[in-house]
Amino acid sequence: MGEGKASTLVFILVVALSLVAFGFSIAAERRRSIGKSIQDPITNTTFCVYDSDVATGYGVGAFLFLLSSESLLMSVTKCMCFGRPLAPGSDRAWSIIYFISSWMTFLVAEACVIAGATKNAYHTKYLSSQTFSCASLRKGIFIAGAVFIVATMVLNVYYYMYFTKSVSSPPAHKANRSSSNIGMAGYA
């Protein structure tokens, strides 16, 4: 997996890890915990009972799989900061654009899935039984994360494609000054 040639294995791993993260995010949205108001007939108190806390685990799974996908790509490309310099041209420009865009969508996707998982865990684990509001996680938090996960995946694929094109292109030709003899003909 050298810098100069695009690796099919890297493409497959980045896409597969991102799609697993997408699947976990969709599963988390479908399994959000929902509270039901229950009245205890003995004590005559009303309290909330939440169903399972599976969505929190799915949200954390989506977070970790997307993080591993991004980490894999950044380690292979050396985060575009280390290694061989990129050759000037449109490939380098597109590589920089996709790099910045993929990081922005990555941060938003990670924020959505971890915020959804945290909020879901809060509702199911940390609310007291005396709480009369059966608050639940808003619909769409994990879906927003899933949309940004797909956007991150697409941008990462394009980033890696343009990065490898830019690294594998030959560097700009520099003049060889050691053989230059302009004005020095008599001193050779």
XYZ file of C-alpha atoms in Angstrom:
188
model
C 0.000 0.000 0.000
C 2.585 2.522 -1.081
C 1.847 6.142 -1.683
C 2.234 6.106 -5.436
C -0.393 3.562 -6.443
C -4.032 3.406 -5.446
C -4.775 0.226 -3.554
C -8.009 -1.612 -4.206
C -7.807 -3.032 -0.697
C -7.877 0.483 0.774
C -10.916 1.368 -1.340
C -12.726 -1.801 -0.256
C -11.888 -1.370 3.433
C -12.885 2.302 3.545
C -16.192 1.585 1.799
C -16.912 -1.538 3.871
C -16.179 0.139 7.214
C -18.268 3.161 6.225
C -21.184 0.991 5.108
C -21.096 -0.925 8.404
C -21.146 2.419 10.235
C -24.092 3.449 8.058
C -25.920 0.225 8.913
C -25.328 0.713 12.627
C -26.614 4.263 12.401
C -29.810 3.163 10.632
C -30.283 0.364 13.167
C -29.829 2.853 16.014
C -32.526 5.081 14.552
C -34.941 2.181 14.285
C -34.249 1.022 17.843
C -34.393 4.360 19.664
C -35.717 3.948 23.176
C -39.255 5.140 23.691
C -40.712 5.898 27.103
C -44.158 4.859 28.242
C -45.960 6.529 31.103
C -47.037 3.922 33.658
C -49.117 4.481 36.753
C -48.369 2.300 39.765
C -51.730 1.146 41.196
C -50.325 0.574 44.682
C -48.579 3.906 45.264
C -50.635 5.858 42.709
C -47.487 7.425 41.185
C -46.791 7.941 37.510
C -43.366 7.142 36.076
C -41.707 6.379 32.774
C -40.538 2.981 31.647
C -38.160 2.850 28.689
C -37.681 -0.115 26.430
C -34.255 -1.551 25.609
C -31.089 0.485 25.261
C -29.884 -1.141 22.039
C -29.697 2.144 20.117
C -26.885 3.379 22.325
C -24.733 0.381 21.413
C -25.545 0.786 17.731
C -24.645 4.478 17.889
C -21.307 3.722 19.538
C -20.705 1.000 16.930
C -21.358 3.486 14.117
C -18.970 5.931 15.785
C -16.186 3.343 16.066
C -16.544 1.940 12.542
C -16.505 5.404 10.962
C -13.536 6.349 13.132
C -11.650 3.242 12.001
C -12.455 3.993 8.360
C -11.138 7.540 8.650
C -8.091 6.402 10.633
C -7.236 3.783 8.024
C -7.394 6.280 5.179
C -5.440 8.947 7.046
C -2.718 6.458 8.002
C -2.389 5.217 4.422
C -2.214 8.750 3.001
C -0.175 9.978 5.980
C -2.852 12.604 6.545
C -1.579 14.397 3.435
C 0.942 16.212 5.637
C 3.807 13.725 5.737
C 5.438 11.703 3.000
C 6.096 12.753 -0.550
C 4.809 16.177 -1.560
C 1.874 16.345 -3.927
C 2.616 17.360 -7.495
C 1.214 20.779 -8.434
C -1.887 20.710 -10.570
C -5.592 20.043 -10.502
C -5.169 16.642 -8.814
C -3.526 18.293 -5.824
C -6.235 20.960 -5.673
C -9.024 18.361 -5.766
C -7.176 16.272 -3.213
C -7.036 19.217 -0.802
C -10.707 20.079 -1.403
C -11.837 16.491 -0.792
C -9.542 16.193 2.243
C -11.052 19.248 3.950
C -14.610 18.315 2.940
C -14.265 14.736 4.150
C -12.960 15.908 7.513
C -15.874 18.329 7.912
C -18.488 15.676 7.102
C -16.623 13.162 9.289
C -16.783 15.472 12.297
C -20.489 16.171 11.772
C -21.279 12.449 11.335
C -19.346 11.521 14.458
C -21.028 14.307 16.424
C -24.484 13.123 15.341
C -24.006 9.458 16.206
C -22.237 10.049 19.517
C -24.734 12.738 20.561
C -27.605 10.408 19.678
C -26.040 7.535 21.610
C -25.364 9.733 24.623
C -28.844 11.234 24.659
C -30.430 7.810 24.229
C -28.381 6.419 27.122
C -29.362 9.388 29.255
C -33.060 8.703 28.724
C -32.838 5.008 29.475
C -30.325 4.975 32.314
C -30.163 8.278 34.133
C -33.709 9.581 34.452
C -35.256 8.899 37.827
C -38.458 6.992 38.267
C -40.124 10.166 39.550
C -39.773 11.903 36.172
C -43.200 12.614 34.718
C -41.955 13.544 31.258
C -41.305 10.554 29.039
C -38.804 12.356 26.860
C -37.179 10.376 24.103
C -34.547 11.012 21.505
C -35.732 13.142 18.594
C -36.277 11.315 15.360
C -33.595 11.917 12.798
C -30.433 12.284 14.896
C -29.067 8.923 13.775
C -30.430 9.446 10.239
C -28.503 12.718 9.988
C -25.420 10.816 11.122
C -26.091 8.153 8.476
C -26.364 10.773 5.731
C -23.081 12.341 6.778
C -21.466 8.899 7.009
C -22.325 8.256 3.354
C -21.092 11.729 2.392
C -17.846 11.065 4.260
C -17.435 7.735 2.485
C -17.897 9.279 -0.968
C -15.559 12.181 -0.197
C -12.943 9.797 1.223
C -13.002 7.681 -1.934
C -12.525 10.761 -4.108
C -9.839 12.101 -1.774
C -7.877 8.862 -1.984
C -8.296 8.696 -5.759
C -7.009 12.239 -6.344
C -4.331 11.874 -3.670
C -2.819 8.832 -5.388
C -3.009 10.570 -8.764
C -1.201 13.589 -7.354
C 1.491 11.559 -5.604
C 2.141 9.282 -8.579
C 2.480 12.136 -11.103
C 6.065 13.042 -11.850
C 7.422 16.100 -10.042
C 7.934 19.310 -11.946
C 11.158 19.397 -13.975
C 13.925 21.433 -12.366
C 16.763 22.897 -14.365
C 20.054 21.095 -13.882
C 22.386 23.945 -12.899
C 25.543 21.844 -12.653
C 25.844 21.563 -16.430
C 25.041 25.191 -17.086
C 28.053 27.005 -18.502
C 26.585 30.301 -19.606
C 29.274 32.954 -19.368
C 31.826 30.484 -17.984
C 33.242 29.068 -21.207
C 36.786 30.152 -20.499
C 36.909 28.912 -16.957
C 36.082 25.260 -17.423
